[in-house]
PDB file of N, CA and C in Angstrom:
ATOM      1  N   UNK A   1      -2.933   9.761 -16.675  1.00 76.00           N
ATOM      2  CA  UNK A   1      -2.066   8.609 -16.846  1.00 76.00           C
ATOM      3  C   UNK A   1      -0.831   8.788 -15.965  1.00 76.00           C
ATOM      4  N   UNK A   2      -0.491   7.744 -15.226  1.00 87.00           N
ATOM      5  CA  UNK A   2       0.677   7.800 -14.354  1.00 87.00           C
ATOM      6  C   UNK A   2       1.874   7.130 -15.027  1.00 87.00           C
ATOM      7  N   UNK A   3       3.029   7.639 -14.713  1.00 96.00           N
ATOM      8  CA  UNK A   3       4.287   7.056 -15.166  1.00 96.00           C
ATOM      9  C   UNK A   3       5.259   7.156 -14.001  1.00 96.00           C
ATOM     10  N   UNK A   4       6.319   6.373 -14.035  1.00 98.00           N
ATOM     11  CA  UNK A   4       7.334   6.556 -13.012  1.00 98.00           C
ATOM     12  C   UNK A   4       8.159   7.789 -13.366  1.00 98.00           C
ATOM     13  N   UNK A   5       8.796   8.339 -12.376  1.00 98.00           N
ATOM     14  CA  UNK A   5       9.677   9.486 -12.619  1.00 98.00           C
ATOM     15  C   UNK A   5      10.791   9.078 -13.578  1.00 98.00           C
ATOM     16  N   UNK A   6      11.269   7.854 -13.445  1.00 98.00           N
ATOM     17  CA  UNK A   6      12.299   7.347 -14.351  1.00 98.00           C
ATOM     18  C   UNK A   6      11.793   7.367 -15.797  1.00 98.00           C
ATOM     19  N   UNK A   7      10.594   6.810 -16.022  1.00 97.00           N
ATOM     20  CA  UNK A   7      10.024   6.784 -17.377  1.00 97.00           C
ATOM     21  C   UNK A   7       9.862   8.187 -17.941  1.00 97.00           C
ATOM     22  N   UNK A   8       9.353   9.066 -17.111  1.00 97.00           N
ATOM     23  CA  UNK A   8       9.115  10.442 -17.530  1.00 97.00           C
ATOM     24  C   UNK A   8      10.407  11.105 -18.014  1.00 97.00           C
ATOM     25  N   UNK A   9      11.472  10.936 -17.248  1.00 96.00           N
ATOM     26  CA  UNK A   9      12.729  11.621 -17.551  1.00 96.00           C
ATOM     27  C   UNK A   9      13.592  10.903 -18.584  1.00 96.00           C
ATOM     28  N   UNK A  10      13.625   9.559 -18.533  1.00 97.00           N
ATOM     29  CA  UNK A  10      14.586   8.831 -19.366  1.00 97.00           C
ATOM     30  C   UNK A  10      13.979   8.173 -20.601  1.00 97.00           C
ATOM     31  N   UNK A  11      12.738   7.747 -20.501  1.00 96.00           N
ATOM     32  CA  UNK A  11      12.127   7.100 -21.671  1.00 96.00           C
ATOM     33  C   UNK A  11      11.335   8.091 -22.513  1.00 96.00           C
ATOM     34  N   UNK A  12      10.549   8.933 -21.838  1.00 95.00           N
ATOM     35  CA  UNK A  12       9.745   9.921 -22.565  1.00 95.00           C
ATOM     36  C   UNK A  12      10.523  11.199 -22.840  1.00 95.00           C
ATOM     37  N   UNK A  13      11.655  11.361 -22.190  1.00 96.00           N
ATOM     38  CA  UNK A  13      12.514  12.539 -22.373  1.00 96.00           C
ATOM     39  C   UNK A  13      11.770  13.846 -22.106  1.00 96.00           C
ATOM     40  N   UNK A  14      10.896  13.817 -21.086  1.00 95.00           N
ATOM     41  CA  UNK A  14      10.123  15.003 -20.718  1.00 95.00           C
ATOM     42  C   UNK A  14      11.054  16.067 -20.143  1.00 95.00           C
ATOM     43  N   UNK A  15      10.929  17.270 -20.632  1.00 96.00           N
ATOM     44  CA  UNK A  15      11.701  18.395 -20.101  1.00 96.00           C
ATOM     45  C   UNK A  15      10.808  19.126 -19.110  1.00 96.00           C
ATOM     46  N   UNK A  16      11.206  19.109 -17.844  1.00 97.00           N
ATOM     47  CA  UNK A  16      10.416  19.734 -16.787  1.00 97.00           C
ATOM     48  C   UNK A  16      10.840  21.179 -16.583  1.00 97.00           C
ATOM     49  N   UNK A  17       9.871  22.020 -16.328  1.00 97.00           N
ATOM     50  CA  UNK A  17      10.187  23.413 -15.994  1.00 97.00           C
ATOM     51  C   UNK A  17      10.777  23.436 -14.591  1.00 97.00           C
ATOM     52  N   UNK A  18      11.423  24.533 -14.237  1.00 98.00           N
ATOM     53  CA  UNK A  18      11.964  24.666 -12.888  1.00 98.00           C
ATOM     54  C   UNK A  18      10.861  24.556 -11.845  1.00 98.00           C
ATOM     55  N   UNK A  19       9.696  25.103 -12.144  1.00 98.00           N
ATOM     56  CA  UNK A  19       8.565  25.045 -11.211  1.00 98.00           C
ATOM     57  C   UNK A  19       8.106  23.598 -11.001  1.00 98.00           C
ATOM     58  N   UNK A  20       8.063  22.805 -12.073  1.00 98.00           N
ATOM     59  CA  UNK A  20       7.664  21.396 -11.955  1.00 98.00           C
ATOM     60  C   UNK A  20       8.713  20.591 -11.190  1.00 98.00           C
ATOM     61  N   UNK A  21       9.989  20.889 -11.421  1.00 97.00           N
ATOM     62  CA  UNK A  21      11.058  20.220 -10.665  1.00 97.00           C
ATOM     63  C   UNK A  21      10.925  20.528  -9.179  1.00 97.00           C
ATOM     64  N   UNK A  22      10.666  21.798  -8.853  1.00 98.00           N
ATOM     65  CA  UNK A  22      10.484  22.188  -7.451  1.00 98.00           C
ATOM     66  C   UNK A  22       9.277  21.489  -6.833  1.00 98.00           C
ATOM     67  N   UNK A  23       8.193  21.423  -7.603  1.00 98.00           N
ATOM     68  CA  UNK A  23       6.975  20.774  -7.116  1.00 98.00           C
ATOM     69  C   UNK A  23       7.249  19.311  -6.769  1.00 98.00           C
ATOM     70  N   UNK A  24       7.921  18.597  -7.655  1.00 98.00           N
ATOM     71  CA  UNK A  24       8.240  17.195  -7.414  1.00 98.00           C
ATOM     72  C   UNK A  24       9.184  17.057  -6.224  1.00 98.00           C
ATOM     73  N   UNK A  25      10.227  17.876  -6.183  1.00 97.00           N
ATOM     74  CA  UNK A  25      11.202  17.804  -5.086  1.00 97.00           C
ATOM     75  C   UNK A  25      10.540  18.103  -3.740  1.00 97.00           C
ATOM     76  N   UNK A  26       9.694  19.124  -3.692  1.00 98.00           N
ATOM     77  CA  UNK A  26       9.006  19.461  -2.438  1.00 98.00           C
ATOM     78  C   UNK A  26       8.095  18.332  -1.979  1.00 98.00           C
ATOM     79  N   UNK A  27       7.407  17.702  -2.920  1.00 98.00           N
ATOM     80  CA  UNK A  27       6.542  16.577  -2.563  1.00 98.00           C
ATOM     81  C   UNK A  27       7.360  15.401  -2.037  1.00 98.00           C
ATOM     82  N   UNK A  28       8.503  15.132  -2.656  1.00 97.00           N
ATOM     83  CA  UNK A  28       9.360  14.041  -2.194  1.00 97.00           C
ATOM     84  C   UNK A  28       9.837  14.284  -0.769  1.00 97.00           C
ATOM     85  N   UNK A  29      10.281  15.498  -0.504  1.00 97.00           N
ATOM     86  CA  UNK A  29      10.730  15.838   0.849  1.00 97.00           C
ATOM     87  C   UNK A  29       9.580  15.682   1.837  1.00 97.00           C
ATOM     88  N   UNK A  30       8.411  16.135   1.458  1.00 97.00           N
ATOM     89  CA  UNK A  30       7.243  16.054   2.326  1.00 97.00           C
ATOM     90  C   UNK A  30       6.865  14.598   2.625  1.00 97.00           C
ATOM     91  N   UNK A  31       6.836  13.765   1.594  1.00 96.00           N
ATOM     92  CA  UNK A  31       6.468  12.349   1.770  1.00 96.00           C
ATOM     93  C   UNK A  31       7.468  11.631   2.660  1.00 96.00           C
ATOM     94  N   UNK A  32       8.748  11.779   2.370  1.00 93.00           N
ATOM     95  CA  UNK A  32       9.755  11.055   3.162  1.00 93.00           C
ATOM     96  C   UNK A  32       9.847  11.608   4.575  1.00 93.00           C
ATOM     97  N   UNK A  33       9.595  12.878   4.763  1.00 96.00           N
ATOM     98  CA  UNK A  33       9.541  13.452   6.104  1.00 96.00           C
ATOM     99  C   UNK A  33       8.379  12.842   6.882  1.00 96.00           C
ATOM    100  N   UNK A  34       7.231  12.728   6.241  1.00 96.00           N
ATOM    101  CA  UNK A  34       6.057  12.114   6.863  1.00 96.00           C
ATOM    102  C   UNK A  34       6.366  10.673   7.282  1.00 96.00           C
ATOM    103  N   UNK A  35       6.935   9.915   6.354  1.00 95.00           N
ATOM    104  CA  UNK A  35       7.254   8.511   6.655  1.00 95.00           C
ATOM    105  C   UNK A  35       8.191   8.409   7.852  1.00 95.00           C
ATOM    106  N   UNK A  36       9.241   9.220   7.873  1.00 94.00           N
ATOM    107  CA  UNK A  36      10.218   9.160   8.954  1.00 94.00           C
ATOM    108  C   UNK A  36       9.615   9.598  10.285  1.00 94.00           C
ATOM    109  N   UNK A  37       8.732  10.580  10.251  1.00 95.00           N
ATOM    110  CA  UNK A  37       8.052  10.995  11.490  1.00 95.00           C
ATOM    111  C   UNK A  37       7.203   9.866  12.063  1.00 95.00           C
ATOM    112  N   UNK A  38       6.734   8.984  11.180  1.00 95.00           N
ATOM    113  CA  UNK A  38       5.909   7.859  11.607  1.00 95.00           C
ATOM    114  C   UNK A  38       6.715   6.564  11.732  1.00 95.00           C
ATOM    115  N   UNK A  39       8.024   6.696  11.757  1.00 96.00           N
ATOM    116  CA  UNK A  39       8.899   5.555  12.015  1.00 96.00           C
ATOM    117  C   UNK A  39       9.082   4.600  10.856  1.00 96.00           C
ATOM    118  N   UNK A  40       8.846   5.052   9.644  1.00 96.00           N
ATOM    119  CA  UNK A  40       8.982   4.180   8.474  1.00 96.00           C
ATOM    120  C   UNK A  40      10.181   4.625   7.643  1.00 96.00           C
ATOM    121  N   UNK A  41      11.040   3.663   7.308  1.00 94.00           N
ATOM    122  CA  UNK A  41      12.191   3.919   6.443  1.00 94.00           C
ATOM    123  C   UNK A  41      11.957   3.136   5.147  1.00 94.00           C
ATOM    124  N   UNK A  42      11.890   3.823   4.017  1.00 94.00           N
ATOM    125  CA  UNK A  42      11.555   3.199   2.725  1.00 94.00           C
ATOM    126  C   UNK A  42      12.655   2.243   2.262  1.00 94.00           C
ATOM    127  N   UNK A  43      13.879   2.638   2.317  1.00 93.00           N
ATOM    128  CA  UNK A  43      15.073   1.849   1.980  1.00 93.00           C
ATOM    129  C   UNK A  43      15.249   1.508   0.501  1.00 93.00           C
ATOM    130  N   UNK A  44      14.465   2.088  -0.373  1.00 95.00           N
ATOM    131  CA  UNK A  44      14.635   1.844  -1.812  1.00 95.00           C
ATOM    132  C   UNK A  44      14.221   3.093  -2.592  1.00 95.00           C
ATOM    133  N   UNK A  45      14.802   4.219  -2.210  1.00 93.00           N
ATOM    134  CA  UNK A  45      14.466   5.487  -2.860  1.00 93.00           C
ATOM    135  C   UNK A  45      15.152   5.543  -4.222  1.00 93.00           C
ATOM    136  N   UNK A  46      14.335   5.615  -5.259  1.00 96.00           N
ATOM    137  CA  UNK A  46      14.858   5.772  -6.620  1.00 96.00           C
ATOM    138  C   UNK A  46      13.718   6.235  -7.522  1.00 96.00           C
ATOM    139  N   UNK A  47      14.059   6.733  -8.677  1.00 97.00           N
ATOM    140  CA  UNK A  47      13.062   7.305  -9.581  1.00 97.00           C
ATOM    141  C   UNK A  47      12.060   6.261 -10.082  1.00 97.00           C
ATOM    142  N   UNK A  48      12.428   4.986 -10.077  1.00 97.00           N
ATOM    143  CA  UNK A  48      11.498   3.932 -10.490  1.00 97.00           C
ATOM    144  C   UNK A  48      10.337   3.778  -9.502  1.00 97.00           C
ATOM    145  N   UNK A  49      10.518   4.227  -8.273  1.00 97.00           N
ATOM    146  CA  UNK A  49       9.509   4.060  -7.225  1.00 97.00           C
ATOM    147  C   UNK A  49       8.722   5.339  -6.938  1.00 97.00           C
ATOM    148  N   UNK A  50       8.791   6.279  -7.851  1.00 97.00           N
ATOM    149  CA  UNK A  50       8.024   7.527  -7.733  1.00 97.00           C
ATOM    150  C   UNK A  50       7.060   7.587  -8.915  1.00 97.00           C
ATOM    151  N   UNK A  51       5.757   7.510  -8.612  1.00 97.00           N
ATOM    152  CA  UNK A  51       4.743   7.616  -9.659  1.00 97.00           C
ATOM    153  C   UNK A  51       4.355   9.077  -9.818  1.00 97.00           C
ATOM    154  N   UNK A  52       4.232   9.516 -11.065  1.00 97.00           N
ATOM    155  CA  UNK A  52       3.923  10.922 -11.357  1.00 97.00           C
ATOM    156  C   UNK A  52       2.708  10.971 -12.272  1.00 97.00           C
ATOM    157  N   UNK A  53       1.717  11.819 -11.931  1.00 96.00           N
ATOM    158  CA  UNK A  53       0.560  11.961 -12.808  1.00 96.00           C
ATOM    159  C   UNK A  53       0.756  13.167 -13.727  1.00 96.00           C
ATOM    160  N   UNK A  54      -0.255  13.450 -14.540  1.00 94.00           N
ATOM    161  CA  UNK A  54      -0.127  14.518 -15.543  1.00 94.00           C
ATOM    162  C   UNK A  54       0.018  15.906 -14.933  1.00 94.00           C
ATOM    163  N   UNK A  55      -0.368  16.068 -13.660  1.00 96.00           N
ATOM    164  CA  UNK A  55      -0.211  17.349 -12.963  1.00 96.00           C
ATOM    165  C   UNK A  55       1.070  17.402 -12.139  1.00 96.00           C
ATOM    166  N   UNK A  56       1.922  16.398 -12.309  1.00 97.00           N
ATOM    167  CA  UNK A  56       3.178  16.270 -11.573  1.00 97.00           C
ATOM    168  C   UNK A  56       2.958  16.098 -10.072  1.00 97.00           C
ATOM    169  N   UNK A  57       1.845  15.472  -9.714  1.00 97.00           N
ATOM    170  CA  UNK A  57       1.643  15.044  -8.334  1.00 97.00           C
ATOM    171  C   UNK A  57       2.234  13.645  -8.218  1.00 97.00           C
ATOM    172  N   UNK A  58       2.860  13.355  -7.091  1.00 97.00           N
ATOM    173  CA  UNK A  58       3.572  12.090  -6.968  1.00 97.00           C
ATOM    174  C   UNK A  58       2.930  11.162  -5.937  1.00 97.00           C
ATOM    175  N   UNK A  59       3.261   9.900  -6.083  1.00 97.00           N
ATOM    176  CA  UNK A  59       2.963   8.871  -5.087  1.00 97.00           C
ATOM    177  C   UNK A  59       4.192   7.978  -5.024  1.00 97.00           C
ATOM    178  N   UNK A  60       4.496   7.509  -3.836  1.00 96.00           N
ATOM    179  CA  UNK A  60       5.630   6.616  -3.644  1.00 96.00           C
ATOM    180  C   UNK A  60       5.110   5.182  -3.673  1.00 96.00           C
ATOM    181  N   UNK A  61       5.848   4.288  -4.310  1.00 96.00           N
ATOM    182  CA  UNK A  61       5.440   2.888  -4.355  1.00 96.00           C
ATOM    183  C   UNK A  61       6.600   1.979  -3.957  1.00 96.00           C
ATOM    184  N   UNK A  62       6.340   0.701  -3.934  1.00 95.00           N
ATOM    185  CA  UNK A  62       7.294  -0.358  -3.628  1.00 95.00           C
ATOM    186  C   UNK A  62       7.865  -0.229  -2.222  1.00 95.00           C
ATOM    187  N   UNK A  63       7.060  -0.615  -1.272  1.00 94.00           N
ATOM    188  CA  UNK A  63       7.475  -0.590   0.129  1.00 94.00           C
ATOM    189  C   UNK A  63       7.989  -1.951   0.593  1.00 94.00           C
ATOM    190  N   UNK A  64       8.402  -2.783  -0.371  1.00 93.00           N
ATOM    191  CA  UNK A  64       8.880  -4.128  -0.044  1.00 93.00           C
ATOM    192  C   UNK A  64      10.086  -4.162   0.875  1.00 93.00           C
ATOM    193  N   UNK A  65      10.945  -3.168   0.816  1.00 94.00           N
ATOM    194  CA  UNK A  65      12.129  -3.128   1.670  1.00 94.00           C
ATOM    195  C   UNK A  65      11.930  -2.211   2.890  1.00 94.00           C
ATOM    196  N   UNK A  66      10.765  -1.605   2.997  1.00 95.00           N
ATOM    197  CA  UNK A  66      10.507  -0.646   4.088  1.00 95.00           C
ATOM    198  C   UNK A  66      10.547  -1.343   5.442  1.00 95.00           C
ATOM    199  N   UNK A  67      10.981  -0.597   6.449  1.00 94.00           N
ATOM    200  CA  UNK A  67      11.056  -1.113   7.819  1.00 94.00           C
ATOM    201  C   UNK A  67      10.615  -0.023   8.785  1.00 94.00           C
ATOM    202  N   UNK A  68      10.103  -0.467   9.931  1.00 94.00           N
ATOM    203  CA  UNK A  68       9.815   0.473  11.019  1.00 94.00           C
ATOM    204  C   UNK A  68      11.098   0.714  11.795  1.00 94.00           C
ATOM    205  N   UNK A  69      11.356   1.992  12.113  1.00 89.00           N
ATOM    206  CA  UNK A  69      12.506   2.306  12.961  1.00 89.00           C
ATOM    207  C   UNK A  69      12.187   1.837  14.371  1.00 89.00           C
ATOM    208  N   UNK A  70      13.201   1.407  15.052  1.00 76.00           N
ATOM    209  CA  UNK A  70      13.005   0.951  16.435  1.00 76.00           C
ATOM    210  C   UNK A  70      13.494   1.995  17.399  1.00 76.00           C
TER     211      UNK A  70
END
């Protein structure tokens, strides 16, 4: 089951271990680095736009404000 990072932290009050926090943070850096290398700027980075599964693997959503860098 997927939830947003916001839901996980603020609605479900999930307490993440340091290892899980690192895992999520590393994935976020990796995803946004990938996007920027490919000329994409998300422009709406927030916890509501990060989907997290039960293994704390993430996916980024809501690319409505995204733009290609020129």
